[in-house]
mmCIF file of C-alpha atoms in Angstrom:
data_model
loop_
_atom_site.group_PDB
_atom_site.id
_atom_site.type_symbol
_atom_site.label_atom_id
_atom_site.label_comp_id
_atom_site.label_asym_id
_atom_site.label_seq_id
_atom_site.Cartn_x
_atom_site.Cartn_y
_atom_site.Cartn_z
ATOM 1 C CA UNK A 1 0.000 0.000 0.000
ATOM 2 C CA UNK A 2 1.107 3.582 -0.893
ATOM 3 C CA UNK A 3 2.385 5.905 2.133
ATOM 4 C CA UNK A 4 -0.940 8.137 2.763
ATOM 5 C CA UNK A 5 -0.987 11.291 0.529
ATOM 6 C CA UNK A 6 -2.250 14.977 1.370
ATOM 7 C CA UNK A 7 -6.096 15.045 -0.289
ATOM 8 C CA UNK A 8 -6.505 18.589 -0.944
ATOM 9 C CA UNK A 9 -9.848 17.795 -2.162
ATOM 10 C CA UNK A 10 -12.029 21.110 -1.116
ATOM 11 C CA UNK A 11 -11.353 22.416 -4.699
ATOM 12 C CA UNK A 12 -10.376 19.527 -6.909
ATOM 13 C CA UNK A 13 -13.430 19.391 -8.864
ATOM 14 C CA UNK A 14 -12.496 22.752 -9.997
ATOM 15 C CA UNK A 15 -8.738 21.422 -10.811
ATOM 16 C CA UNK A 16 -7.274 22.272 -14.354
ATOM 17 C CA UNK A 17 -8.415 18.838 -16.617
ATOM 18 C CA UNK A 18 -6.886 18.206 -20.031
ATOM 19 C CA UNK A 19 -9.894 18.760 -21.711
ATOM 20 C CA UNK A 20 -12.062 21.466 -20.073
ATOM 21 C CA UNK A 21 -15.795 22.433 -20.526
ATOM 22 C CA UNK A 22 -16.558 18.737 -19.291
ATOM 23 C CA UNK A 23 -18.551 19.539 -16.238
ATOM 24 C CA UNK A 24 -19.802 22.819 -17.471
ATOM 25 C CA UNK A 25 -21.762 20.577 -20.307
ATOM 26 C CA UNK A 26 -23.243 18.028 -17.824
ATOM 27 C CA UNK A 27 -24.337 21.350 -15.919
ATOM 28 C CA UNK A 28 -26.056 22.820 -19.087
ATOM 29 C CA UNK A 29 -27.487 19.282 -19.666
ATOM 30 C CA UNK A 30 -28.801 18.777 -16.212
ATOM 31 C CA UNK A 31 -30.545 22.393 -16.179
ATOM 32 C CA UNK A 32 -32.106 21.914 -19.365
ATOM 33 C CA UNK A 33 -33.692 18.151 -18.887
ATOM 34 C CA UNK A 34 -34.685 19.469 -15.358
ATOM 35 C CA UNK A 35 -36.118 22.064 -17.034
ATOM 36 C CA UNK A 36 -38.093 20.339 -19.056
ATOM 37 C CA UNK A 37 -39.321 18.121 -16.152
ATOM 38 C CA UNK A 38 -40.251 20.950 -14.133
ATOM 39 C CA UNK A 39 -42.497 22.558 -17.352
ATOM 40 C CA UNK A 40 -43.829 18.814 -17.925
ATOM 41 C CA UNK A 41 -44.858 19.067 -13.972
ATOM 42 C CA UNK A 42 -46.151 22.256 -14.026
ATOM 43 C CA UNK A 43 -48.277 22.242 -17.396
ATOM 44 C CA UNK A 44 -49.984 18.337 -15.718
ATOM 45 C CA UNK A 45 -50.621 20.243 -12.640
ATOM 46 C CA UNK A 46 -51.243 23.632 -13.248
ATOM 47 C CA UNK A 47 -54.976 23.591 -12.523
ATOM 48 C CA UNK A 48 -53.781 22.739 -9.078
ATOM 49 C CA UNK A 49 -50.608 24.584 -8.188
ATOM 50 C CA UNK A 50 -52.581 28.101 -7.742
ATOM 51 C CA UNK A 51 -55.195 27.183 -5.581
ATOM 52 C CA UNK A 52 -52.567 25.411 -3.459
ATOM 53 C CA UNK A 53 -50.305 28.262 -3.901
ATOM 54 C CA UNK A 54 -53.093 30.742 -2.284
ATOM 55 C CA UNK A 55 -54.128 27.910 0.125
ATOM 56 C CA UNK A 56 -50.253 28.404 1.397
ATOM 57 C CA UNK A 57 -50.339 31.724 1.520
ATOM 58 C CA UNK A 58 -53.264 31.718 4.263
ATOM 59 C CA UNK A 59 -51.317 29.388 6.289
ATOM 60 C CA UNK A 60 -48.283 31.489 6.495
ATOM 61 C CA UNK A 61 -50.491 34.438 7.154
ATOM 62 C CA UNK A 62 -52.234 32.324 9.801
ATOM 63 C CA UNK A 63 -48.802 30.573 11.068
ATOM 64 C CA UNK A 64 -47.689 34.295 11.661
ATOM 65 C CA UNK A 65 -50.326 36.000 13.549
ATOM 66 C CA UNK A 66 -50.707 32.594 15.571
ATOM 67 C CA UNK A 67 -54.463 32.016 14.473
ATOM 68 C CA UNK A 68 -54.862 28.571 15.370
ATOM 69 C CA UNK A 69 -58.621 28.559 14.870
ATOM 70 C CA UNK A 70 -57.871 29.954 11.183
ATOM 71 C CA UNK A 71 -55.340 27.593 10.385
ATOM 72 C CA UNK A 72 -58.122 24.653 11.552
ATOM 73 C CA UNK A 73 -60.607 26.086 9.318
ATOM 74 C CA UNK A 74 -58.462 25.947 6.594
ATOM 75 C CA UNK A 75 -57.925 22.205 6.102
ATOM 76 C CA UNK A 76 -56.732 20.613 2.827
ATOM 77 C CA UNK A 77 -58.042 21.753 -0.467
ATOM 78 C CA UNK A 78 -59.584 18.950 -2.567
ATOM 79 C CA UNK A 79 -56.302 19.016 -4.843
ATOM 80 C CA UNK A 80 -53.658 18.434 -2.094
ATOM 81 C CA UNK A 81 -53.367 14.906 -2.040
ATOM 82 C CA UNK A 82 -53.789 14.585 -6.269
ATOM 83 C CA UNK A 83 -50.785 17.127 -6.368
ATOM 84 C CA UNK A 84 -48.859 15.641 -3.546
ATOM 85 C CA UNK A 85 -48.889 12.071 -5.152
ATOM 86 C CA UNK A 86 -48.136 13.474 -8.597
ATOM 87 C CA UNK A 87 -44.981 15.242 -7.058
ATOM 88 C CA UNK A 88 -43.963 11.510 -5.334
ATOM 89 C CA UNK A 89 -43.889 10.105 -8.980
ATOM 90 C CA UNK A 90 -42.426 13.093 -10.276
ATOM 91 C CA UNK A 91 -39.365 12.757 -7.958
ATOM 92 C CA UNK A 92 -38.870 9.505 -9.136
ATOM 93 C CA UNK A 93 -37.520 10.790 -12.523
ATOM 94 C CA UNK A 94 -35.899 14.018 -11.058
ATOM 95 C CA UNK A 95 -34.114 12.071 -9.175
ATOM 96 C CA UNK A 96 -32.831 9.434 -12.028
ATOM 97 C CA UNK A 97 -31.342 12.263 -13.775
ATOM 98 C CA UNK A 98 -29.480 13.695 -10.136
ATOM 99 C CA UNK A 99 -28.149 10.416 -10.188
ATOM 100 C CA UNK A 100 -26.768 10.797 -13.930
ATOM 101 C CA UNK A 101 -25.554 14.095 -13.537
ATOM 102 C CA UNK A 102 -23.775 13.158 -9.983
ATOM 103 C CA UNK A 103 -22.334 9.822 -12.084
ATOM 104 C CA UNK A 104 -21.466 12.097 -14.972
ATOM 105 C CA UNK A 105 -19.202 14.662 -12.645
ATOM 106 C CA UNK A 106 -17.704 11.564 -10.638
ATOM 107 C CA UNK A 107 -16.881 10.000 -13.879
ATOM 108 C CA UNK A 108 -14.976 12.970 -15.490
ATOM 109 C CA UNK A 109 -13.389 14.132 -12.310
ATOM 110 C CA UNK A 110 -12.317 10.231 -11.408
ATOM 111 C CA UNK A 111 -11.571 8.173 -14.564
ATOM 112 C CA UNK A 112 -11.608 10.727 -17.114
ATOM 113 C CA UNK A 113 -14.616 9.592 -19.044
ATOM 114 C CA UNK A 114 -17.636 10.669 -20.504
ATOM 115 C CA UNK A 115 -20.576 9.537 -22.691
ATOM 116 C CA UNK A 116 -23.855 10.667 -23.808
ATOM 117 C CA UNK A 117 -26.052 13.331 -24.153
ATOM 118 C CA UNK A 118 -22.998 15.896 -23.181
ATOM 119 C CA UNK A 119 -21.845 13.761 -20.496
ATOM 120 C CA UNK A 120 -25.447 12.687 -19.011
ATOM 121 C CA UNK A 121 -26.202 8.924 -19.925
ATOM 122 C CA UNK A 122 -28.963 5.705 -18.692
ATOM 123 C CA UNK A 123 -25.270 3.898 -18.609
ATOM 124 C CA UNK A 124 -24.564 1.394 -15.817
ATOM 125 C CA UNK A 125 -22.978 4.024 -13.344
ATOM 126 C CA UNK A 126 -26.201 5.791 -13.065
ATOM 127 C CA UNK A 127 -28.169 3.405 -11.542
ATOM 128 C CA UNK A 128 -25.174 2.244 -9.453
ATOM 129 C CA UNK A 129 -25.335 6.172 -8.379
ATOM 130 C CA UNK A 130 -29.276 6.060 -7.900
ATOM 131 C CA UNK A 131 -28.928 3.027 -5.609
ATOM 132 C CA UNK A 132 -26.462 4.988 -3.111
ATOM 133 C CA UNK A 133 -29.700 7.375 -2.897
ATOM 134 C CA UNK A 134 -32.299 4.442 -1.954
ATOM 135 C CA UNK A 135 -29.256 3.226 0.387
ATOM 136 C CA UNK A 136 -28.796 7.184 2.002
ATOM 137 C CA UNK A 137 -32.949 6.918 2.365
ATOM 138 C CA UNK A 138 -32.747 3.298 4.143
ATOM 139 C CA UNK A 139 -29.916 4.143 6.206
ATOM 140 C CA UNK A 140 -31.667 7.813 7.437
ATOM 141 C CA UNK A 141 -35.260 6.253 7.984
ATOM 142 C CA UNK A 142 -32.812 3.190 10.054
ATOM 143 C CA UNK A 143 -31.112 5.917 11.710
ATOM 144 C CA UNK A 144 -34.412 7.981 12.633
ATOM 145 C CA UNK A 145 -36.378 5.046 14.356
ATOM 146 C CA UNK A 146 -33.186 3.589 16.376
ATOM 147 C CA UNK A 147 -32.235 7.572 17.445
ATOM 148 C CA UNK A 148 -36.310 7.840 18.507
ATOM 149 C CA UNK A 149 -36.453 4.271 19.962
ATOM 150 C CA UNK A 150 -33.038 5.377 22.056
ATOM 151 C CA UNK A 151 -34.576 8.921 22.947
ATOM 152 C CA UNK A 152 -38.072 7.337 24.369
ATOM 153 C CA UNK A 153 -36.271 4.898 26.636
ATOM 154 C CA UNK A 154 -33.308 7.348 27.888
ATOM 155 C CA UNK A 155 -36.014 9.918 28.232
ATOM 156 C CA UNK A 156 -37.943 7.475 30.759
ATOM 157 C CA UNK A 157 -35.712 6.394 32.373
ATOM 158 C CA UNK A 158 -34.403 9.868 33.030
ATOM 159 C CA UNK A 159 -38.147 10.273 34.411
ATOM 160 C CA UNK A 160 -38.782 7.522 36.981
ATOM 161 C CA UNK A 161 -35.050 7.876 38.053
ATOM 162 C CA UNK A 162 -35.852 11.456 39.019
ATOM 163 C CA UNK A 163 -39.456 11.125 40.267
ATOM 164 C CA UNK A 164 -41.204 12.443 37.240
ATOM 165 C CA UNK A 165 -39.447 15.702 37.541
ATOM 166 C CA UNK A 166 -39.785 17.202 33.891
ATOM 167 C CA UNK A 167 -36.396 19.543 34.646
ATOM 168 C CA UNK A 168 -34.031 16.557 34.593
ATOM 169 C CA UNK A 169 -35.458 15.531 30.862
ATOM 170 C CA UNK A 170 -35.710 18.919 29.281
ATOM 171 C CA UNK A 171 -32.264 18.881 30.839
ATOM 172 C CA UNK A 172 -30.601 15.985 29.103
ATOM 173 C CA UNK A 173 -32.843 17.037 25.445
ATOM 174 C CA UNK A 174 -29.847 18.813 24.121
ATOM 175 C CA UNK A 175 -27.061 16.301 24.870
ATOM 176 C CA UNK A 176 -29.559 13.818 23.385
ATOM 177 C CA UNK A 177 -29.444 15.952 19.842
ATOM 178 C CA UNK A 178 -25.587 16.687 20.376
ATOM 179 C CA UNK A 179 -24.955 13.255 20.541
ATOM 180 C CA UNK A 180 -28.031 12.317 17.755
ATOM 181 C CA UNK A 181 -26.139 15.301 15.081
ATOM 182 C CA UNK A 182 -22.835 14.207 16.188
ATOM 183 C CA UNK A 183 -23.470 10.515 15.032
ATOM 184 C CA UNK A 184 -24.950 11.794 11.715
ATOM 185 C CA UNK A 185 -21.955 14.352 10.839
ATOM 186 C CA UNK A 186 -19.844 11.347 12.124
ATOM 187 C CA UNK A 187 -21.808 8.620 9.502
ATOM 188 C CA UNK A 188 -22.618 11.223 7.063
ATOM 189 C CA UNK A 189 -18.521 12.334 6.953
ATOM 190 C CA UNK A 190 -17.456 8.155 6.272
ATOM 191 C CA UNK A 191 -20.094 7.507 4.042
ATOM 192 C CA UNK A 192 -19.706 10.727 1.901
ATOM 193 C CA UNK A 193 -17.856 8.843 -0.902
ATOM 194 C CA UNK A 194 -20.190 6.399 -1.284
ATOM 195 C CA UNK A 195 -21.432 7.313 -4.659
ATOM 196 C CA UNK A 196 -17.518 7.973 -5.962
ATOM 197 C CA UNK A 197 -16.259 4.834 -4.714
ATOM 198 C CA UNK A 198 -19.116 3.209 -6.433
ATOM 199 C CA UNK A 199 -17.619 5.145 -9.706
ATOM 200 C CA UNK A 200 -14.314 4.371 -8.839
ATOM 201 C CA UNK A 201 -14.389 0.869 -8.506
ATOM 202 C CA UNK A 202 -17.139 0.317 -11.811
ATOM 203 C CA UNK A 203 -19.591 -1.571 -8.929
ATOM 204 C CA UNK A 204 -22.118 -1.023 -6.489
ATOM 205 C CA UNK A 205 -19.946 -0.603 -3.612
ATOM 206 C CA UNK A 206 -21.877 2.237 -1.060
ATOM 207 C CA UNK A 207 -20.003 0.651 2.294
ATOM 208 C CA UNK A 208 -16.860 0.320 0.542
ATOM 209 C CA UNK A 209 -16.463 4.247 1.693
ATOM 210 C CA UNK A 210 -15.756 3.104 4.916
ATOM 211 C CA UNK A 211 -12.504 1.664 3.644
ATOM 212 C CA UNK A 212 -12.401 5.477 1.784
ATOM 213 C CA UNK A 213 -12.674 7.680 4.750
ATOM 214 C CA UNK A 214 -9.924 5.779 6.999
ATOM 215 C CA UNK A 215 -7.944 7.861 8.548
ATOM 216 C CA UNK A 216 -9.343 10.654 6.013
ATOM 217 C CA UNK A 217 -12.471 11.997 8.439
ATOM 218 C CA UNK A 218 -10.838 15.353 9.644
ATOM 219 C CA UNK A 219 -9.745 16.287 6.398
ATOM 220 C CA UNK A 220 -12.822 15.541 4.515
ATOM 221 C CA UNK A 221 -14.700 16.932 7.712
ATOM 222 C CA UNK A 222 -12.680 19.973 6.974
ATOM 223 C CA UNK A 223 -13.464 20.368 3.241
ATOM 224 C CA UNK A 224 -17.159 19.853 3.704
ATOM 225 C CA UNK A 225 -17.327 22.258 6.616
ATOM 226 C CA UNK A 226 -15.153 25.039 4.553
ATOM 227 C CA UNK A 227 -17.531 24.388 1.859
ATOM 228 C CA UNK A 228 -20.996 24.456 3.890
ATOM 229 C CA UNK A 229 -19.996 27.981 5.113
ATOM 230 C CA UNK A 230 -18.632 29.279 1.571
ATOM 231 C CA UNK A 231 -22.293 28.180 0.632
ATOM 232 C CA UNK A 232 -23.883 29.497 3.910
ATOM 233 C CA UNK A 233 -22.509 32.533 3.255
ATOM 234 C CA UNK A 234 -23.716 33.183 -0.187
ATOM 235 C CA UNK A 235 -26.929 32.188 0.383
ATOM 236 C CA UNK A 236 -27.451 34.802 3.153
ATOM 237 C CA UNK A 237 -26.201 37.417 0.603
ATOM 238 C CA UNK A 238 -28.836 36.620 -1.827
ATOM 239 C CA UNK A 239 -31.566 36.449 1.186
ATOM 240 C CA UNK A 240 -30.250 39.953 2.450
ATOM 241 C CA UNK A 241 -30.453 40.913 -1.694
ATOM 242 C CA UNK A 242 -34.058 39.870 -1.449
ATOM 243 C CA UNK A 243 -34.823 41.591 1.250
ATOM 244 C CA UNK A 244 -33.550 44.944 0.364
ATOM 245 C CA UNK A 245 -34.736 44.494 -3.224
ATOM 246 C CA UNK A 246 -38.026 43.398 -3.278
ATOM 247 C CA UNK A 247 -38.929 44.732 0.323
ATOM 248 C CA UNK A 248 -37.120 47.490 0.631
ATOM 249 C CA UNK A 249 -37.856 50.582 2.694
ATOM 250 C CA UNK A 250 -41.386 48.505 3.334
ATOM 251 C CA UNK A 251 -39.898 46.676 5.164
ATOM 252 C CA UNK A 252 -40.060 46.871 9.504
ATOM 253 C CA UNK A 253 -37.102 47.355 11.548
ATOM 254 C CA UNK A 254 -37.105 44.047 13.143
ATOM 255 C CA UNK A 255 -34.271 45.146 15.667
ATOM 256 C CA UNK A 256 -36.667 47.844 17.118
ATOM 257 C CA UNK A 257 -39.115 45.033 18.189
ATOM 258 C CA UNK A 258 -39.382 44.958 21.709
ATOM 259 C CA UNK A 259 -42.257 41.597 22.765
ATOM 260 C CA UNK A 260 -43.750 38.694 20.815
ATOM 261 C CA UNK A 261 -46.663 40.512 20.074
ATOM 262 C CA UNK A 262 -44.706 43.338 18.413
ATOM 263 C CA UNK A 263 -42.639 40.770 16.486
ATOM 264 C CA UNK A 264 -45.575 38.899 15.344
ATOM 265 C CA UNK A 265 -47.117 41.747 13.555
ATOM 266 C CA UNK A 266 -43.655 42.634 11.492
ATOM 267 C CA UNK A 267 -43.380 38.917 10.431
ATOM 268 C CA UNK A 268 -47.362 39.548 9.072
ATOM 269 C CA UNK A 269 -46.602 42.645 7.515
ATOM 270 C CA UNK A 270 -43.749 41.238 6.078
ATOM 271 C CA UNK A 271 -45.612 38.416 4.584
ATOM 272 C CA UNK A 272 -48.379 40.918 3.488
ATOM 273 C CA UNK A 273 -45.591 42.933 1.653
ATOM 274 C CA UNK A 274 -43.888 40.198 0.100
ATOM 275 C CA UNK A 275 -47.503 39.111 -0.995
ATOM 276 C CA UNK A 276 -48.198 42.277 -2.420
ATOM 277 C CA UNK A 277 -44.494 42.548 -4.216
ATOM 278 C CA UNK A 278 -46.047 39.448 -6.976
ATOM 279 C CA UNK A 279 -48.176 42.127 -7.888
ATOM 280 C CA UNK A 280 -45.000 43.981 -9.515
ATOM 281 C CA UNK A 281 -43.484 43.308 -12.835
ATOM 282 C CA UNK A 282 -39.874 45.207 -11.390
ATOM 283 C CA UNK A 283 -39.892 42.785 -8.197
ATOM 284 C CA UNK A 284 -40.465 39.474 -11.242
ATOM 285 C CA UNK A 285 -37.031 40.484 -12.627
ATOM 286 C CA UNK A 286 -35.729 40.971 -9.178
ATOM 287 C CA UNK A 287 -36.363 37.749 -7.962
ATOM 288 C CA UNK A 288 -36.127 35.742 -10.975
ATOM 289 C CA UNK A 289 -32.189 36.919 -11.228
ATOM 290 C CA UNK A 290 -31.715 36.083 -7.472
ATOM 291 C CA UNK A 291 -33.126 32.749 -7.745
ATOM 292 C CA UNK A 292 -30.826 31.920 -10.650
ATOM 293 C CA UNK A 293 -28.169 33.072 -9.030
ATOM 294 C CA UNK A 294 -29.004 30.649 -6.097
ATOM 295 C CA UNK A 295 -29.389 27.951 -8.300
ATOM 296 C CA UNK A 296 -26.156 28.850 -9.838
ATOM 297 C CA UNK A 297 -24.532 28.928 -6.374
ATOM 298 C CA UNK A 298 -26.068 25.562 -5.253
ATOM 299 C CA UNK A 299 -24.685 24.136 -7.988
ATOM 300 C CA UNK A 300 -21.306 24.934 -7.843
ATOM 301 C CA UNK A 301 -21.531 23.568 -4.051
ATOM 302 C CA UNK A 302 -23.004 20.417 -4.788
ATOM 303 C CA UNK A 303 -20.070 20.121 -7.776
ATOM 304 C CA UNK A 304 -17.538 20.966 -5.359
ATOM 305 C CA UNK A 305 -18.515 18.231 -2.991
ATOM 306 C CA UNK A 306 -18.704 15.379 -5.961
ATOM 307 C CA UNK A 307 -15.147 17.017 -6.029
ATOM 308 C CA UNK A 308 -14.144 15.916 -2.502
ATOM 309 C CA UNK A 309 -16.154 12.702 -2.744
ATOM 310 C CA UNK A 310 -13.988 11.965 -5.862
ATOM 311 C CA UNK A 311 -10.927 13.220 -4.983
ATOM 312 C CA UNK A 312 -11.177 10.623 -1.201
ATOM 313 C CA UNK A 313 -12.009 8.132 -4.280
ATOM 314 C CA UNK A 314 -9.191 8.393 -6.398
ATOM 315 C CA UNK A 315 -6.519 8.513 -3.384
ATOM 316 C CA UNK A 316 -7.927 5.397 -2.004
ATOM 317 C CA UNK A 317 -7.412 3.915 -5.613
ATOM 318 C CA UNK A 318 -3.631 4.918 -5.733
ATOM 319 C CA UNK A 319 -2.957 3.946 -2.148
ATOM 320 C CA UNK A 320 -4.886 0.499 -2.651
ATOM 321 C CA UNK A 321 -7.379 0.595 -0.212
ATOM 322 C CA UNK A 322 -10.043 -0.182 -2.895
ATOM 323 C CA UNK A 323 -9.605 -1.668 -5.899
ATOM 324 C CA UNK A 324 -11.500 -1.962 -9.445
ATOM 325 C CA UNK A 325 -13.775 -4.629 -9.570
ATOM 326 C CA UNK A 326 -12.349 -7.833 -11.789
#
C-alpha cells in the first residue's frame, strides 16, 4: 500500500483537466432536462398549483399572527393529495437524472470519461449512483427510528429515576441531539464517498467508503465544513439581496421590536408585503435573477462536494485501499 498522501480535495473538482468544458456541459445538460421536467410538472398540474399556492399563503399568514382557529378552518383543499402524489412520482424521474448528472461529474473528475447526451447517460454508473440514494434513504429512515427508539427509553428512564421531575429531561434534550447530530456528521462524513467509490471501482460498492474515509475523516470533515460555510454565506447574501430588493424601505425594523406581540405583527406585515411585491413586474425580474443566481450557487456547491467525494475516491485507488472490480 502507498504511504498516505495529502487530499486537498475542497477544490479539486475545480482542478485544471486536459480537456475542459466537461462539467460545465453536464451542468447545461442537467438544467435543461430538469427544465423540461419541471415545465412537464407544471403544465400536468397547473390547474392545481394556484389554488394550493393561495391555500399556502393563508397558512403562512395564519402561522404568523398565531391564528390557530384559522389555520383549523383551513384544512386541505380537494387538490392536495392529487398534487402531492403526482410530485412523489415526479421525484422519481428528477431524481434518475441527479443520479446521472452526480455519475457524470464523478466520472470525469475520477476516470476521465464521458458519454452521452454531453456527459449525461442511462449507462450502468447511473443506476449504481441512484442506488447509493435508496441506500442514504434506508440508512436515514434506520437511523431515525433507532435515534427515537433510544430517545423514548433514555427519556424514561431519566423520568422515573428522578421522580417524574420534567427539569431533569428537558435537561438531558440537548445532549440527546448533540450526541443524535454528532453521530450523523460522524456517519454522514465516512459515508460521503459512497457514490464515488461506487464510480471508482465500476460496482455497487456504497459501504466500501468506509474503507475510503480511513484515517481521512478530519480532512474531509474539513473540506465539507469550509464548503458548507462558503455556501452558507452566499446564500445569506442573496436572502439579504431579497430583502432589500423586493422589500425594501417597506420593510419593519425588526431590531426595534421589543415583545412577541410586536414581532408577530412585522413577520405579518412582512408576509403581506412580500404578498403584495407578486403584484410587480420590477420585483419578477428581481427575484427571478436572485433565484438563478441561487441555483447557480447551489450548484457549484453540490459540484464541489462530488469534487471531494472523488478526490477521497481516487486517493484510495492509488494507495490500494479499494480496488477496481475484476
Amino acid at each position: 500500500m502507498a504511504d498516505r498522501q495529502a487530499l486537498n480535495a475542497t477544490f479539486f473538482a475545480f482542478a485544471k483537466r486536459d480537456r475542459g468544458g466537461v462539467l460545465a456541459g453536464a451542468t447545461v445538460a442537467f438544467a435543461i432536462a430538469a427544465a423540461v421536467l419541471v415545465a412537464v410538472f407544471a403544465a400536468l398540474f397547473w390547474s392545481s398549483l394556484l389554488p394550493l399556492i393561495s391555500w399556502y399563503g393563508e397558512v403562512i399568514r395564519a402561522s404568523a399572527t398565531n391564528d390557530t382557529a384559522a389555520i383549523e378552518n383551513l384544512g386541505f383543499p380537494a387538490q392536495f393529495f392529487g398534487f402531492f402524489g403526482g410530485l412523489l412520482l415526479w421525484l422519481f424521474p428528477f431524481y434518475i437524472l441527479c443520479a446521472a448528472y452526480e455519475a457524470a461529474c464523478l466520472r470525469w473528475m475520477i476516470h476521465g470519461e464521458t458519454e452521452g447526451f454531453m456527459g449525461l447517460s442511462l449507462a450502468a454508473p447511473t443506476w449504481r449512483v441512484w442506488g447509493c440514494y435508496w441506500m442514504w434513504f434506508l440508512l436515514n429512515m434506520a437511523f431515525s427510528i433507532v435515534m427515537s427508539i433510544v430517545m423514548m427509553a433514555v427519556m424514561g428512564a431519566l423520568a422515573v429515576g428522578s421522580g417524574g421531575n420534567a427539569s431533569v429531561t428537558v435537561m438531558a434534550l440537548p445532549f440527546f441531539y448533540l450526541l443524535q447530530y454528532g453521530l450523523m456528521i460522524y456517519f454522514g462524513v465516512r459515508f460521503a464517498p459512497a457514490a464515488a467509490t461506487t464510480i471508482a471501482r465500476r460496482r455497487f460498492s456504497f459501504f466500501d467508503a468506509w474503507a475510503v474515509t480511513k484515517d481521512r475523516f478530519w480532512a474531509l470533515f474539513g473540506s465539507f465544513l469550509l464548503l458548507y460555510v462558503g455556501y452558507m454565506l452566499v446564500s445569506l447574501l442573496l436572502v439579504a439581496g431579497w430583502f432589500v430588493s423586493v422589500l425594501g424601505s417597506s420593510a419593519p425594523d425588526l431590531g426595534a421590536m421589543q415583545d412577541p406581540a410586536q414581532f408577530s405583527e412585522a413577520l405579518t406585515e412582512i408576509l403581506g408585503n412580500y404578498l403584495r411585491s407578486f403584484m410587480q413586474p420590477r420585483n419578477w425580474i428581481i427575484i427571478g435573477v436572485l433565484q438563478v443566481l441561487g441555483l447557480i450557487a447551489a450548484t457549484v456547491f453540490y459540484v464541489a462536494m462530488y469534487g471531494v467525494n472523488a478526490r477521497a475516491a481516487l486517493a484510495a485507488l492509488e494507495e490500494g485501499k479499494i480496488k477496481p472490480a475484476a
